[in-house]
mmCIF file of N, CA, C and O in Angstrom:
data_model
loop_
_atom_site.group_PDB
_atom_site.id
_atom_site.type_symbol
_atom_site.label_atom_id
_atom_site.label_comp_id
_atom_site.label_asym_id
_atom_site.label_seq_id
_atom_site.Cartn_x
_atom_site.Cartn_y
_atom_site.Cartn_z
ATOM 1 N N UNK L 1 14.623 11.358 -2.461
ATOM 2 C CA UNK L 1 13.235 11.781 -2.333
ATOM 3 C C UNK L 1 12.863 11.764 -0.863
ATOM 4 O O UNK L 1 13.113 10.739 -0.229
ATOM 5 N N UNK L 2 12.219 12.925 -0.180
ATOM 6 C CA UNK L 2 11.804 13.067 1.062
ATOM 7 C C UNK L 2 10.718 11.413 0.555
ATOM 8 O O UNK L 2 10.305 10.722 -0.377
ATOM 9 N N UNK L 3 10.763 11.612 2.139
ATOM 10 C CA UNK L 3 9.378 10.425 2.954
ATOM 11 C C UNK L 3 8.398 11.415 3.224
ATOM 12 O O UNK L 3 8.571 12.568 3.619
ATOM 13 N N UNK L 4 7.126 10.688 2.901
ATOM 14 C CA UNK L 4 5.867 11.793 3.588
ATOM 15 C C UNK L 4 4.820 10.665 3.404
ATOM 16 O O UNK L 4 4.834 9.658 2.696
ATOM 17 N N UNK L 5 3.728 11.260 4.441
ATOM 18 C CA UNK L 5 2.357 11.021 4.336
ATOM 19 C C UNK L 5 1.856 11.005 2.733
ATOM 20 O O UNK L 5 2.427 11.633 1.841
ATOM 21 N N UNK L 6 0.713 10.185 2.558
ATOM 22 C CA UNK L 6 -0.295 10.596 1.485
ATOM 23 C C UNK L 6 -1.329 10.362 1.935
ATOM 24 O O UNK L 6 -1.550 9.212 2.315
ATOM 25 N N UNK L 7 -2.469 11.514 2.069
ATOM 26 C CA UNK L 7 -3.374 11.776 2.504
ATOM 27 C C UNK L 7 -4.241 11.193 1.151
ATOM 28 O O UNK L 7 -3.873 11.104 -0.020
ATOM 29 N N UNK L 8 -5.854 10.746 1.942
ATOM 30 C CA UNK L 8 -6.176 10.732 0.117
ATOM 31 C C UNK L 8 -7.246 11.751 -0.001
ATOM 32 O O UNK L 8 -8.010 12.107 0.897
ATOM 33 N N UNK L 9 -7.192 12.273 -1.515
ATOM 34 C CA UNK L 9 -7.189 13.390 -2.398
ATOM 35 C C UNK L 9 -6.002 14.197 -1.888
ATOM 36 O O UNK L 9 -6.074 15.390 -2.185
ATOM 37 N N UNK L 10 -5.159 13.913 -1.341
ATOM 38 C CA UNK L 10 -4.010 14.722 -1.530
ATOM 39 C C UNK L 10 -3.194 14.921 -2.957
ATOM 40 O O UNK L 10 -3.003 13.830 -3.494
ATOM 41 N N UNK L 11 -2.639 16.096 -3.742
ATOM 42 C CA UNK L 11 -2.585 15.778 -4.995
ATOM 43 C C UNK L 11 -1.547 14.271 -5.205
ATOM 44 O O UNK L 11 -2.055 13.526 -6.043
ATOM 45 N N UNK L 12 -0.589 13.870 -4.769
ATOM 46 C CA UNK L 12 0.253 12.741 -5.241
ATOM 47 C C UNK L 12 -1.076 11.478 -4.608
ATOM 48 O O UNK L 12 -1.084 10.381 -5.166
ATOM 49 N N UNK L 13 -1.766 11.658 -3.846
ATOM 50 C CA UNK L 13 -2.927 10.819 -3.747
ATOM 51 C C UNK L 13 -3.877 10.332 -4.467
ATOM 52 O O UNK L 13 -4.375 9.207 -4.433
ATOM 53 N N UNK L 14 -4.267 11.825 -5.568
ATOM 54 C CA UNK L 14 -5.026 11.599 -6.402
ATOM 55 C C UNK L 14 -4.439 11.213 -7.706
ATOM 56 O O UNK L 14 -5.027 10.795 -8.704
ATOM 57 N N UNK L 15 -2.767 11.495 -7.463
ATOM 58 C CA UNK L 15 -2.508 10.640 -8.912
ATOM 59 C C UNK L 15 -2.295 9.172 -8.310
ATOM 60 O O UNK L 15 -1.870 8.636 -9.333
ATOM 61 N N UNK L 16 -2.299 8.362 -7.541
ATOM 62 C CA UNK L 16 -2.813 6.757 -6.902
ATOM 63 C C UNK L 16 -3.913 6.585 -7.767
ATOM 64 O O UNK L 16 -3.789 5.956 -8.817
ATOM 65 N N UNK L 17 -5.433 7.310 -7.262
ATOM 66 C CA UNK L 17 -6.532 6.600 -7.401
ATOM 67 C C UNK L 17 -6.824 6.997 -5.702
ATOM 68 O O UNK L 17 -7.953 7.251 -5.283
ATOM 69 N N UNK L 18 -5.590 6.996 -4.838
ATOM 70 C CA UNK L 18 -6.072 7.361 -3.415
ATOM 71 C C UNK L 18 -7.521 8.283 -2.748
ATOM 72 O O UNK L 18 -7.426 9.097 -1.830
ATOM 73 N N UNK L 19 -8.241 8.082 -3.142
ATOM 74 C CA UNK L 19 -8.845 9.304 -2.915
ATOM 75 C C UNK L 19 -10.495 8.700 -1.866
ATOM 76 O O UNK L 19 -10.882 7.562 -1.600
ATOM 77 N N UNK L 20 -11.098 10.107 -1.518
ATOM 78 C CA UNK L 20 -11.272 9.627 -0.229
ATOM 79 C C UNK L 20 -12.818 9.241 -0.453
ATOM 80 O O UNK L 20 -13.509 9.011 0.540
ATOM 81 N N UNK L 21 -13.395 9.164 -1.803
ATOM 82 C CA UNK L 21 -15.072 8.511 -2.297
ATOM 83 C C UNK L 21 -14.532 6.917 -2.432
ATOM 84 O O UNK L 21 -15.183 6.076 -3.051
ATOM 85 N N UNK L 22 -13.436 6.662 -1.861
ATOM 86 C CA UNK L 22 -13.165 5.411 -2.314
ATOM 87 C C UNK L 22 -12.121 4.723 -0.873
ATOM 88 O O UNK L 22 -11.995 3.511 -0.696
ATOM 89 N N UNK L 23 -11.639 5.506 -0.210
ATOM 90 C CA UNK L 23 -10.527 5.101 0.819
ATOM 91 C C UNK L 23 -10.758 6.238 2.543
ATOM 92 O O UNK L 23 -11.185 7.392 2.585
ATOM 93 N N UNK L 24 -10.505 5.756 3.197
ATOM 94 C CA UNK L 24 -10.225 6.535 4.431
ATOM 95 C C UNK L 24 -8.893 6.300 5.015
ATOM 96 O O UNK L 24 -8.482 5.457 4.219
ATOM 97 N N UNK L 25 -8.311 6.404 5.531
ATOM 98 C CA UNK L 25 -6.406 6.100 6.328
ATOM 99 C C UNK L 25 -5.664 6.765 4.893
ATOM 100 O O UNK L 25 -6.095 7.269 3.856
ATOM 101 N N UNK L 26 -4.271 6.455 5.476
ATOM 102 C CA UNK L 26 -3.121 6.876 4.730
ATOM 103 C C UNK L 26 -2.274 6.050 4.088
ATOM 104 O O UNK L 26 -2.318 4.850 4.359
ATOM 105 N N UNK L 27 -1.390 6.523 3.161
ATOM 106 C CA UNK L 27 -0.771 5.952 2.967
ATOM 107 C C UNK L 27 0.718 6.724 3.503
ATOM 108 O O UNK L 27 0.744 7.763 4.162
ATOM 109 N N UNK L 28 2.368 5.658 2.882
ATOM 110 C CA UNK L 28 3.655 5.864 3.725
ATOM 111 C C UNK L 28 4.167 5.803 2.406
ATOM 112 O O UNK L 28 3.845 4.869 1.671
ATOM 113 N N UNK L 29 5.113 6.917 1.937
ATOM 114 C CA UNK L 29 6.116 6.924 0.744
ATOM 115 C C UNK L 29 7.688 7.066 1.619
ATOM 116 O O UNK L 29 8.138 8.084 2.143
ATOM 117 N N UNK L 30 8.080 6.205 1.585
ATOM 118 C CA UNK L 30 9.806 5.925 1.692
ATOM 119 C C UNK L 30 10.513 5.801 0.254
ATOM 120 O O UNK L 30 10.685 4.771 -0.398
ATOM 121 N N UNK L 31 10.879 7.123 -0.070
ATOM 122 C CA UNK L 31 11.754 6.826 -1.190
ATOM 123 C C UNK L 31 10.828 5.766 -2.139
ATOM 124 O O UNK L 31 9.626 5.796 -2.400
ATOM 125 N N UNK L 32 11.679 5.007 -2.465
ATOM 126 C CA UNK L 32 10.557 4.146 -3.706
ATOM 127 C C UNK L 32 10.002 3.082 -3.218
ATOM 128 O O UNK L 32 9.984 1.982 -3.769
ATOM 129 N N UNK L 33 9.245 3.525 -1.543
ATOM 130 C CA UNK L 33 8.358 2.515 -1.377
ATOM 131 C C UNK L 33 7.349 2.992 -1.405
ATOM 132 O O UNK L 33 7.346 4.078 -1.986
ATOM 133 N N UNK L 34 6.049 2.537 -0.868
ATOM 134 C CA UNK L 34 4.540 3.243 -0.671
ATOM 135 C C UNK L 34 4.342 1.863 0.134
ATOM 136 O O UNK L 34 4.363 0.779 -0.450
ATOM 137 N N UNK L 35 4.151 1.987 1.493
ATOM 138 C CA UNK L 35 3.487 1.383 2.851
ATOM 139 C C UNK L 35 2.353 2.548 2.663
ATOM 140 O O UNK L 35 2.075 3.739 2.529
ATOM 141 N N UNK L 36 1.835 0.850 2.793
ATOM 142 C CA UNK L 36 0.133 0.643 2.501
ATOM 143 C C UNK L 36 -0.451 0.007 4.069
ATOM 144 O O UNK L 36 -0.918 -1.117 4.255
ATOM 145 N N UNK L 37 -0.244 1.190 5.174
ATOM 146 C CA UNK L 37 -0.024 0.704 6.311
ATOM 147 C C UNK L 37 -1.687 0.710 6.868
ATOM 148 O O UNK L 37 -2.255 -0.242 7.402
ATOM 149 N N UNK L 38 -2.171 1.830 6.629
ATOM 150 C CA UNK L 38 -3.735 1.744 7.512
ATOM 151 C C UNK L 38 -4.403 2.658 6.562
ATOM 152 O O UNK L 38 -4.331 3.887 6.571
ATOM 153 N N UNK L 39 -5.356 1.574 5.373
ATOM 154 C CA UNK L 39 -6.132 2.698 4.906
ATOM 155 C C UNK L 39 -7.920 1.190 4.790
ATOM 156 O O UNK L 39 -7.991 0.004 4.468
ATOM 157 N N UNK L 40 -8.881 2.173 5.232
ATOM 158 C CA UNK L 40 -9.960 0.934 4.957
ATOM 159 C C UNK L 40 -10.535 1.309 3.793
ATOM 160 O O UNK L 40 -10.637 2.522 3.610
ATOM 161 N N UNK L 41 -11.073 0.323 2.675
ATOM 162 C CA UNK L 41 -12.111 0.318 1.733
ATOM 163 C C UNK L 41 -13.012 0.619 1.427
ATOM 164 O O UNK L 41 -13.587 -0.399 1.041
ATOM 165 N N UNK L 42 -14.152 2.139 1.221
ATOM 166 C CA UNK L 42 -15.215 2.339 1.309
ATOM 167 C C UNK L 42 -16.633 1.804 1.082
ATOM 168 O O UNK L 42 -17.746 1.753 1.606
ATOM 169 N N UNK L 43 -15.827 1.375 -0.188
ATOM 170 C CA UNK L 43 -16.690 0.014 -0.921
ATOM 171 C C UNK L 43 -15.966 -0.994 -1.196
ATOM 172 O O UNK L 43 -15.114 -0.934 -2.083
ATOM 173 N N UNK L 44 -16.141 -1.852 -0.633
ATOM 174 C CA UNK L 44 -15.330 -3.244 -0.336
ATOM 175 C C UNK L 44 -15.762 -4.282 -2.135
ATOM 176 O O UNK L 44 -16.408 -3.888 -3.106
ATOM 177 N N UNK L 45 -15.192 -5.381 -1.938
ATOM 178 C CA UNK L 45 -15.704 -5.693 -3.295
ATOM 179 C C UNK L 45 -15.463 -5.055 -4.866
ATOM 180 O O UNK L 45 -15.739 -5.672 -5.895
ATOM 181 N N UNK L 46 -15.027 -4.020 -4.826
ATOM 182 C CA UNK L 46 -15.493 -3.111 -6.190
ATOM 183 C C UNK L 46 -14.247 -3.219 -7.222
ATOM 184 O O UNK L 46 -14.174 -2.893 -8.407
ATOM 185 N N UNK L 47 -13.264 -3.810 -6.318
ATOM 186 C CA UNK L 47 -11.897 -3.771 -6.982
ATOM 187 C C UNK L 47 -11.293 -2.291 -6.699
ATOM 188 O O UNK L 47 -10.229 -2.068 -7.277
ATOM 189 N N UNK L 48 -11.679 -1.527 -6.108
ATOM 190 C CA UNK L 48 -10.857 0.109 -5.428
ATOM 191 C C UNK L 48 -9.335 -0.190 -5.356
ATOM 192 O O UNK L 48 -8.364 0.420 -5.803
ATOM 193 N N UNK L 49 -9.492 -1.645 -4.448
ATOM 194 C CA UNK L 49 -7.664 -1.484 -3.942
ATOM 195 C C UNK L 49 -6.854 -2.050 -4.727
ATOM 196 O O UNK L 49 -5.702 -1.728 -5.016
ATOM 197 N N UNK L 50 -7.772 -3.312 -5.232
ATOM 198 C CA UNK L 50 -6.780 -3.755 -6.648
ATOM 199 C C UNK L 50 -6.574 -2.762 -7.632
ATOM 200 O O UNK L 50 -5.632 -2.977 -8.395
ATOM 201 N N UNK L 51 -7.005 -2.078 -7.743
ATOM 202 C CA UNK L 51 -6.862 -0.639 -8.671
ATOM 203 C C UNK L 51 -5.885 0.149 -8.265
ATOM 204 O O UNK L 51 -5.174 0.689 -9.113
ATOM 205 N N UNK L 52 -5.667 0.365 -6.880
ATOM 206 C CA UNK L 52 -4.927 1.227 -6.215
ATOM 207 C C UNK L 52 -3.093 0.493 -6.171
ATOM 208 O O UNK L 52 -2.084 1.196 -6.219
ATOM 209 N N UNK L 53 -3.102 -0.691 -6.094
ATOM 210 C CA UNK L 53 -2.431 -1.176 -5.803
ATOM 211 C C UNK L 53 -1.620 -1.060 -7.313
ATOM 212 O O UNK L 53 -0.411 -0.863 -7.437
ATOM 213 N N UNK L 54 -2.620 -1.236 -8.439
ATOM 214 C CA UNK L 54 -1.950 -1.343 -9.500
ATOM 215 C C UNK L 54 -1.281 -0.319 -9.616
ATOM 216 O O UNK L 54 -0.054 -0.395 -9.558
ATOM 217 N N UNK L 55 -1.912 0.869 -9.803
ATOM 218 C CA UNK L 55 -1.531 2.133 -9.856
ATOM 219 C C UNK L 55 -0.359 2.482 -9.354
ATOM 220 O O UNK L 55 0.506 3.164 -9.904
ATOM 221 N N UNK L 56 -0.340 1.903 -8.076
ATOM 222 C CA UNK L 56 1.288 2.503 -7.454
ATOM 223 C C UNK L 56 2.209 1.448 -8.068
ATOM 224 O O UNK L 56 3.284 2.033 -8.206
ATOM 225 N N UNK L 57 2.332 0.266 -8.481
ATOM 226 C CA UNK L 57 2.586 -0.471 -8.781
ATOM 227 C C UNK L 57 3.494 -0.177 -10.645
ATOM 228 O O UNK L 57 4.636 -0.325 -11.079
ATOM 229 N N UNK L 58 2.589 0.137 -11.032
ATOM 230 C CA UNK L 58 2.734 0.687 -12.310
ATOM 231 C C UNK L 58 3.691 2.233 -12.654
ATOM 232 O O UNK L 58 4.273 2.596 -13.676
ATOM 233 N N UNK L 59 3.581 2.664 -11.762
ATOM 234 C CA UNK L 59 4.104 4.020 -11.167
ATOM 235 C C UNK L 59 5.911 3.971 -10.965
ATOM 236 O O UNK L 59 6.722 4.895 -11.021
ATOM 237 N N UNK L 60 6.136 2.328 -10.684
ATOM 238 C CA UNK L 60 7.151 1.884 -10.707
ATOM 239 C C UNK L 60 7.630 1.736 -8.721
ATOM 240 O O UNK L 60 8.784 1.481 -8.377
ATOM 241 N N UNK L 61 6.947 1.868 -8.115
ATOM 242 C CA UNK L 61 6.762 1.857 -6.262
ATOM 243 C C UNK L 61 6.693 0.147 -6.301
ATOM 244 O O UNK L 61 5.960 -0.520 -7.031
ATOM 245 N N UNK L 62 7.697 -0.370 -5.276
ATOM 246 C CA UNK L 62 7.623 -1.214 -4.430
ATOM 247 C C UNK L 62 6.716 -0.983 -3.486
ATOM 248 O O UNK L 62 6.785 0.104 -2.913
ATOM 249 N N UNK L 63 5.748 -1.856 -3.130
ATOM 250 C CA UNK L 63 4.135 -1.902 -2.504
ATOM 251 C C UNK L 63 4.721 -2.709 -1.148
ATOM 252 O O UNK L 63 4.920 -3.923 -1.188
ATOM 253 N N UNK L 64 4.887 -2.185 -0.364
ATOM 254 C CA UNK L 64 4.930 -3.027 1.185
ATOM 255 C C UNK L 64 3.902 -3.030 1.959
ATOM 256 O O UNK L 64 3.797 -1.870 2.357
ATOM 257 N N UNK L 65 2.885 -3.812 2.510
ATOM 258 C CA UNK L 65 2.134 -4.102 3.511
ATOM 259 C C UNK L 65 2.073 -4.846 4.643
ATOM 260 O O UNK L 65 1.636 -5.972 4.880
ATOM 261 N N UNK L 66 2.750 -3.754 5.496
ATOM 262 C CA UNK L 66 2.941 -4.497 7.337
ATOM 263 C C UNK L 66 1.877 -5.065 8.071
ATOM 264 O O UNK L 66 0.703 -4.780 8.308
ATOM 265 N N UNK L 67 2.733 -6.025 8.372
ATOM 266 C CA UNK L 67 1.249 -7.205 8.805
ATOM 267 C C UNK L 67 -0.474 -7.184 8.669
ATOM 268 O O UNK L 67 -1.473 -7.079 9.380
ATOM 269 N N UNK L 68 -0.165 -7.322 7.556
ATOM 270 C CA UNK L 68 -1.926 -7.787 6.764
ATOM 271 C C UNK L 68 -2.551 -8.946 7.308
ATOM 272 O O UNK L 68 -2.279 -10.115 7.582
ATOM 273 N N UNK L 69 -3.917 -7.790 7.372
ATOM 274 C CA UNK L 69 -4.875 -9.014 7.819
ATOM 275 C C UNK L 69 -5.539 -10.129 7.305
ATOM 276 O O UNK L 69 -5.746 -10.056 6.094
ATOM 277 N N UNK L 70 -5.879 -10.995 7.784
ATOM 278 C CA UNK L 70 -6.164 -12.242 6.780
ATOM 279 C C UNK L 70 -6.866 -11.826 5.039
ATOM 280 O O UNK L 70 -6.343 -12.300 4.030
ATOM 281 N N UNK L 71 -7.650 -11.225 5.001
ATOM 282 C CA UNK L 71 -8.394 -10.478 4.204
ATOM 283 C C UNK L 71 -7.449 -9.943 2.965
ATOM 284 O O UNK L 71 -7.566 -10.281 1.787
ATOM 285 N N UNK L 72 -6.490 -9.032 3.510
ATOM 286 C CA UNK L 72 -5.522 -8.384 2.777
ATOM 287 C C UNK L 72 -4.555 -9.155 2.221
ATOM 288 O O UNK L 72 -4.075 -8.877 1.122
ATOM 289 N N UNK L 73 -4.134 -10.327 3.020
ATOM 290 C CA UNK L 73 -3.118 -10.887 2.897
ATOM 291 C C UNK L 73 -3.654 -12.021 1.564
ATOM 292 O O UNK L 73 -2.970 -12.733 0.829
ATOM 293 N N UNK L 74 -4.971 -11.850 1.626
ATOM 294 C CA UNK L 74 -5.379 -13.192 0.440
ATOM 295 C C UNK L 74 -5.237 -12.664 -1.015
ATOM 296 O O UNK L 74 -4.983 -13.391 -1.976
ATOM 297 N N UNK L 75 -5.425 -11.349 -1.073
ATOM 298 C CA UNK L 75 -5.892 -10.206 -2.031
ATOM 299 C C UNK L 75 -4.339 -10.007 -2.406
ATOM 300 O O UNK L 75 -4.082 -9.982 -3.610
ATOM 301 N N UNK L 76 -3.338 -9.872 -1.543
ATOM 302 C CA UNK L 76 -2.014 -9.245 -2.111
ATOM 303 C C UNK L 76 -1.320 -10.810 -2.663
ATOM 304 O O UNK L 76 -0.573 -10.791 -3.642
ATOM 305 N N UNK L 77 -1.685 -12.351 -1.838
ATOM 306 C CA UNK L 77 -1.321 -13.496 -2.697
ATOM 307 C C UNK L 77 -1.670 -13.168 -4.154
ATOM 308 O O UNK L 77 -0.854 -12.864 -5.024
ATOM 309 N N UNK L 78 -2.995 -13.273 -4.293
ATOM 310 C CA UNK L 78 -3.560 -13.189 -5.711
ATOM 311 C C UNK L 78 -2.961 -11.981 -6.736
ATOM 312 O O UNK L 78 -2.872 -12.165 -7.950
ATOM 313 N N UNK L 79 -2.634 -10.941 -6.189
ATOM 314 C CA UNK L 79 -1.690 -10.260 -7.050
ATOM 315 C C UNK L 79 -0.168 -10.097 -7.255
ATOM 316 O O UNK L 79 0.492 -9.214 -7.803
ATOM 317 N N UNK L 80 0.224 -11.440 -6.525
ATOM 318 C CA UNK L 80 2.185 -11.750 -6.776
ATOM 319 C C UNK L 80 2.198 -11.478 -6.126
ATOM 320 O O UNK L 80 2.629 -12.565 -5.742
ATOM 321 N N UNK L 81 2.132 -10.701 -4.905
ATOM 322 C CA UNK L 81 3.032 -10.545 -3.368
ATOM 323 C C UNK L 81 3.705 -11.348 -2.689
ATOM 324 O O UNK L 81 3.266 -12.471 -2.441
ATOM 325 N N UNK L 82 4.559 -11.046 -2.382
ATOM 326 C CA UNK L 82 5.307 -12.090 -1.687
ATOM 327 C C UNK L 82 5.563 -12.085 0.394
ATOM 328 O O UNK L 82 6.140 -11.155 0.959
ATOM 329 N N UNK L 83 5.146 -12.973 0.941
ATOM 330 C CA UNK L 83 6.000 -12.949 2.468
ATOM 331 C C UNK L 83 7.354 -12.720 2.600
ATOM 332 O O UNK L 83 8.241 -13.323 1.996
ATOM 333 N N UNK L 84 7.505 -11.742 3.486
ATOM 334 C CA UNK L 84 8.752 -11.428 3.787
ATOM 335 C C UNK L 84 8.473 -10.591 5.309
ATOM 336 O O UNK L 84 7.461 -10.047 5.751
ATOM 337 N N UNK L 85 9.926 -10.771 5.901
ATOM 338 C CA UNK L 85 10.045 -10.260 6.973
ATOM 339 C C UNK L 85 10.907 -9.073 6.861
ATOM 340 O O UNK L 85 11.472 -8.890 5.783
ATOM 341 N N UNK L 86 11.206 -7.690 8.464
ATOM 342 C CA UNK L 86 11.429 -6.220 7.743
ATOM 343 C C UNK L 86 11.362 -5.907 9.012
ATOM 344 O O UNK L 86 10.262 -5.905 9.564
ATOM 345 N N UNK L 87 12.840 -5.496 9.905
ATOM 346 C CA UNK L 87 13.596 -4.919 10.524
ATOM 347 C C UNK L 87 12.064 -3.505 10.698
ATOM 348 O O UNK L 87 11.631 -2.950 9.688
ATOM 349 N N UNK L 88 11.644 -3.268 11.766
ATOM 350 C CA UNK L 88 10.781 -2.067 12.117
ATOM 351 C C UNK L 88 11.394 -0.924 12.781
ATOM 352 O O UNK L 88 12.516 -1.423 12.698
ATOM 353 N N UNK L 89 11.588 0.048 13.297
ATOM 354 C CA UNK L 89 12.389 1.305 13.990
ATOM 355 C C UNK L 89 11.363 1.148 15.671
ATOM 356 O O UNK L 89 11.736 1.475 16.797
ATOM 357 N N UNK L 90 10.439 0.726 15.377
ATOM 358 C CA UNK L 90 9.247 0.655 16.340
ATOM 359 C C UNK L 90 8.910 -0.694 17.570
ATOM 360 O O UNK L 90 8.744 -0.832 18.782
ATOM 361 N N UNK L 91 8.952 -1.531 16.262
ATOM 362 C CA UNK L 91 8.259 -3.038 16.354
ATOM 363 C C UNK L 91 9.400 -4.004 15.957
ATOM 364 O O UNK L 91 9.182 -5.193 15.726
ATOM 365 N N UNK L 92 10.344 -3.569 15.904
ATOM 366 C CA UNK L 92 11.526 -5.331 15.801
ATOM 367 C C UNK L 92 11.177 -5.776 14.168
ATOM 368 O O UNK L 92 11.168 -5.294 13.035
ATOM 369 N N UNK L 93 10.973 -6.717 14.711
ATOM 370 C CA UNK L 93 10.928 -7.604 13.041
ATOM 371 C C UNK L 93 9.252 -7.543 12.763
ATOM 372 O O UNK L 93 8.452 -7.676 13.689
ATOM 373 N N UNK L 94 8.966 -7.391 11.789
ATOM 374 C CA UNK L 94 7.600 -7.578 11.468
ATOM 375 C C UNK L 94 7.386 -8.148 10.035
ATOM 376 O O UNK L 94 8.277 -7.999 9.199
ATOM 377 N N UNK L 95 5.998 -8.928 9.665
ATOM 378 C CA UNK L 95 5.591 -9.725 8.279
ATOM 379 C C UNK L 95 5.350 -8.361 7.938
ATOM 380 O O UNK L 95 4.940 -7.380 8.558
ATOM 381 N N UNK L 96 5.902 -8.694 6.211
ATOM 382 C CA UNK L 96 5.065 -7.640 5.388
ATOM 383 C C UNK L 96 4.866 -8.619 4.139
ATOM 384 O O UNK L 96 5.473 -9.668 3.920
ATOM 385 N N UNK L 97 3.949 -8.067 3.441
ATOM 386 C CA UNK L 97 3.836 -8.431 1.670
ATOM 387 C C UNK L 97 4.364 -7.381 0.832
ATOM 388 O O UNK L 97 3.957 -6.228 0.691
ATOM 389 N N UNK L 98 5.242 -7.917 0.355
ATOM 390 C CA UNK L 98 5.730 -7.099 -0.694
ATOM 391 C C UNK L 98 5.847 -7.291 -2.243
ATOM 392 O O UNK L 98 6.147 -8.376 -2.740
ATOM 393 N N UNK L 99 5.602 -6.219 -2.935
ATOM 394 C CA UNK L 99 5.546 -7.023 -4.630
ATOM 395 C C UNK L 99 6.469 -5.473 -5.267
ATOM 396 O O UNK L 99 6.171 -4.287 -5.410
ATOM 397 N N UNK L 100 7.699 -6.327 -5.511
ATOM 398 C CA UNK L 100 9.107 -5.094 -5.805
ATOM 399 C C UNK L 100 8.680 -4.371 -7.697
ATOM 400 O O UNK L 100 8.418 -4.727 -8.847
ATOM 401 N N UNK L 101 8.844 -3.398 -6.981
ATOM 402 C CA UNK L 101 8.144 -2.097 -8.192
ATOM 403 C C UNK L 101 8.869 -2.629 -9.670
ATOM 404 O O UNK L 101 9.821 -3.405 -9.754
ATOM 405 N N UNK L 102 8.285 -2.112 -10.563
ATOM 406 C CA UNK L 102 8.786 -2.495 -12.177
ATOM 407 C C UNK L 102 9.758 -1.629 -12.518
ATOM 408 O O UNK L 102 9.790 -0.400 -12.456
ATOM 409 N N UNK L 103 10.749 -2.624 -12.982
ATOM 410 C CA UNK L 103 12.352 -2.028 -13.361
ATOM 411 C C UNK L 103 12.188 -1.244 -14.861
ATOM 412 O O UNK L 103 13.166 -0.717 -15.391
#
């Protein structure tokens, strides 16, 4: 599977939940990942990303998030994520959270 952008309301965006009454930034599809690298919350609180997260999640996508901010990082504990570290092409070694897609 190519790698690409997901824009949101892009159509593989809008089958996420990605979409942009709810998200601004992008998301990163590597093969059967989805880096969840820079997207902000429109409405914070509402459960949007826990939704989103499920979605790709459910979809059967390994969910990686490169160095999350305190905020993010509390939100991806509470849904099984795990710390781990991840060889970058850019940045060397970097933290991510990751929660490995359903077999």
């Amino acid at each position: 599977m190519k790698d690409f952008k997901i824009d949101p309301d892009s159509p593989f965006g809008k089958e996420l939940g990605f979409t942009t009454n709810k998200f601004s930034g992008w998301l990163w599809r590597k093969g059967n990942v989805i880096y969840v690298s820079f997207i902000v919350s429109l409405s914070e609180s509402r459960g949007n990303l826990r939704n989103l997260l499920k979605n790709i999640h459910e979809k059967g996508f390994t969910i990686k998030i490169p160095t999350p901010f305190p905020r993010m990082e509390k939100i991806c504990e509470r849904l099984g994520f795990k710390h781990k570290t991840e060889k970058n092409e850019m940045f060397g070694v970097i933290e991510i959270m990751e929660l490995e897609g359903k077999k």
